Amino acid sequence: MAESPAIKRKREEKEGKNGSAASQNERPAAGDFPLAELSVLKVLRESAREKAIFLHGRVNSASGDETDAVVILEKIPFQEENIAELLKKHTAFQLQMSNDIYSTYRLFLPPELNEIKTTVVYPATEKHLQKYLCQAVYLIQETGEDYKNITLPFIESQSFSIQWVYNILEKKAEVDRIIYENPDPINGFVLLPDFKWNQKQLDDLYLIAICHRRGIRSLRDLTAEHLTLLKNILQEGGEAIQKRFGLAKTQLRVYLHYQPSYFHLHVHFTALSYDAPGCSVERAHLLSDVMFNLELDSQYYQKCTLTFALRADEPLLKEFQEAGKA
Ligand code: M7G
């Protein structure tokens, strides 16, 4: 799909201003990451379909310590407006095989047309390594009681840091990436591109809305009291995306994850035509369905059984197994 005029304008503004598409307000960690010094310890996961590889590596710091990092390398989707340039500016075009009217070639491109999206988590914790490691997965059925007795104590004792979320809400990071904000401390939120999306094409559009209010960990904490917040996210978020990127609300998949990785309420907005990672039935809960359920029963998400998948090495799976629930 072609880069929308809005995306193009935004990219050109940025490139003109900064000399590169990198945000000046982003934390320096990834920008300063010494990629060439990374020694790869393990391939955590590799996907031919996603054209991505997830690496666990180590970097020697100045003090001589070794620090773990997760590095994700991912080929990016084609951008329609680059195709003519790509065909013209190739550096080599080699025939691989030919048979009747069929043939395949290897096309080699100059570096600027051959970008690899690189995501860095540095320093990475053991939990990050686990998150990206390819493992067998098991379905869990968590009742409201299980949540109180098993899951809640577990997530209170160990879950990912949400400092990056607070940095966004406090305008300490990603400030110039914010697409829309409703600043109300109770019913407001910030909408910005998810870091999975490079914003260069709409095909894989992915944004997140992060609520300002703190202490709403996940779907499990929601009651009818939060309906105004959820309505604002759905309506205002959808309108902001339509205005900026030209995608209608009916072309968006708007959902929450259960379980999320980060326990501060946030909502995912992805292009409906995009098979986004994490939009499968055992994880994604459509925001509109969540709102209907809360309208029917304010305590719906405290009472209902929620099904989700856990990876083999996740300590929470062990907790469920020890309680005879998995
Ligand atoms: P989640 O359901 O808690 O976890 O969603 P998941 O990563 O397992 O899906 C958190 C969402 O926030 C994901 O879609 C992440 O890609 C996104 N995300 C994570 N981090 C650390 C950042 C970040 O620093 N900036 C932005 N913009 N998005 C992030």
XYZ file of C-alpha atoms in Angstrom, residues 144 148 219-227 290 292-306:
27
model
C -11.798 -15.158 38.766
C -6.953 -13.612 42.844
C -8.668 -6.420 31.648
C -9.152 -8.083 35.064
C -9.289 -4.688 36.819
C -11.921 -3.194 34.528
C -15.426 -2.390 35.808
C -18.247 -0.190 34.507
C -16.404 2.682 36.223
C -13.895 2.588 33.360
C -16.441 2.776 30.546
C -15.186 -5.636 26.493
C -20.575 -4.566 25.968
C -19.640 -7.043 28.688
C -19.038 -4.283 31.231
C -22.390 -2.717 30.341
C -24.087 -6.050 31.002
C -22.263 -6.620 34.278
C -19.841 -4.220 35.938
C -18.028 -7.172 37.605
C -17.842 -9.224 34.402
C -14.035 -9.339 34.263
C -13.653 -10.129 37.943
C -15.998 -13.122 37.568
C -15.368 -14.596 34.130
C -12.935 -17.317 33.180
C -10.262 -16.077 30.806
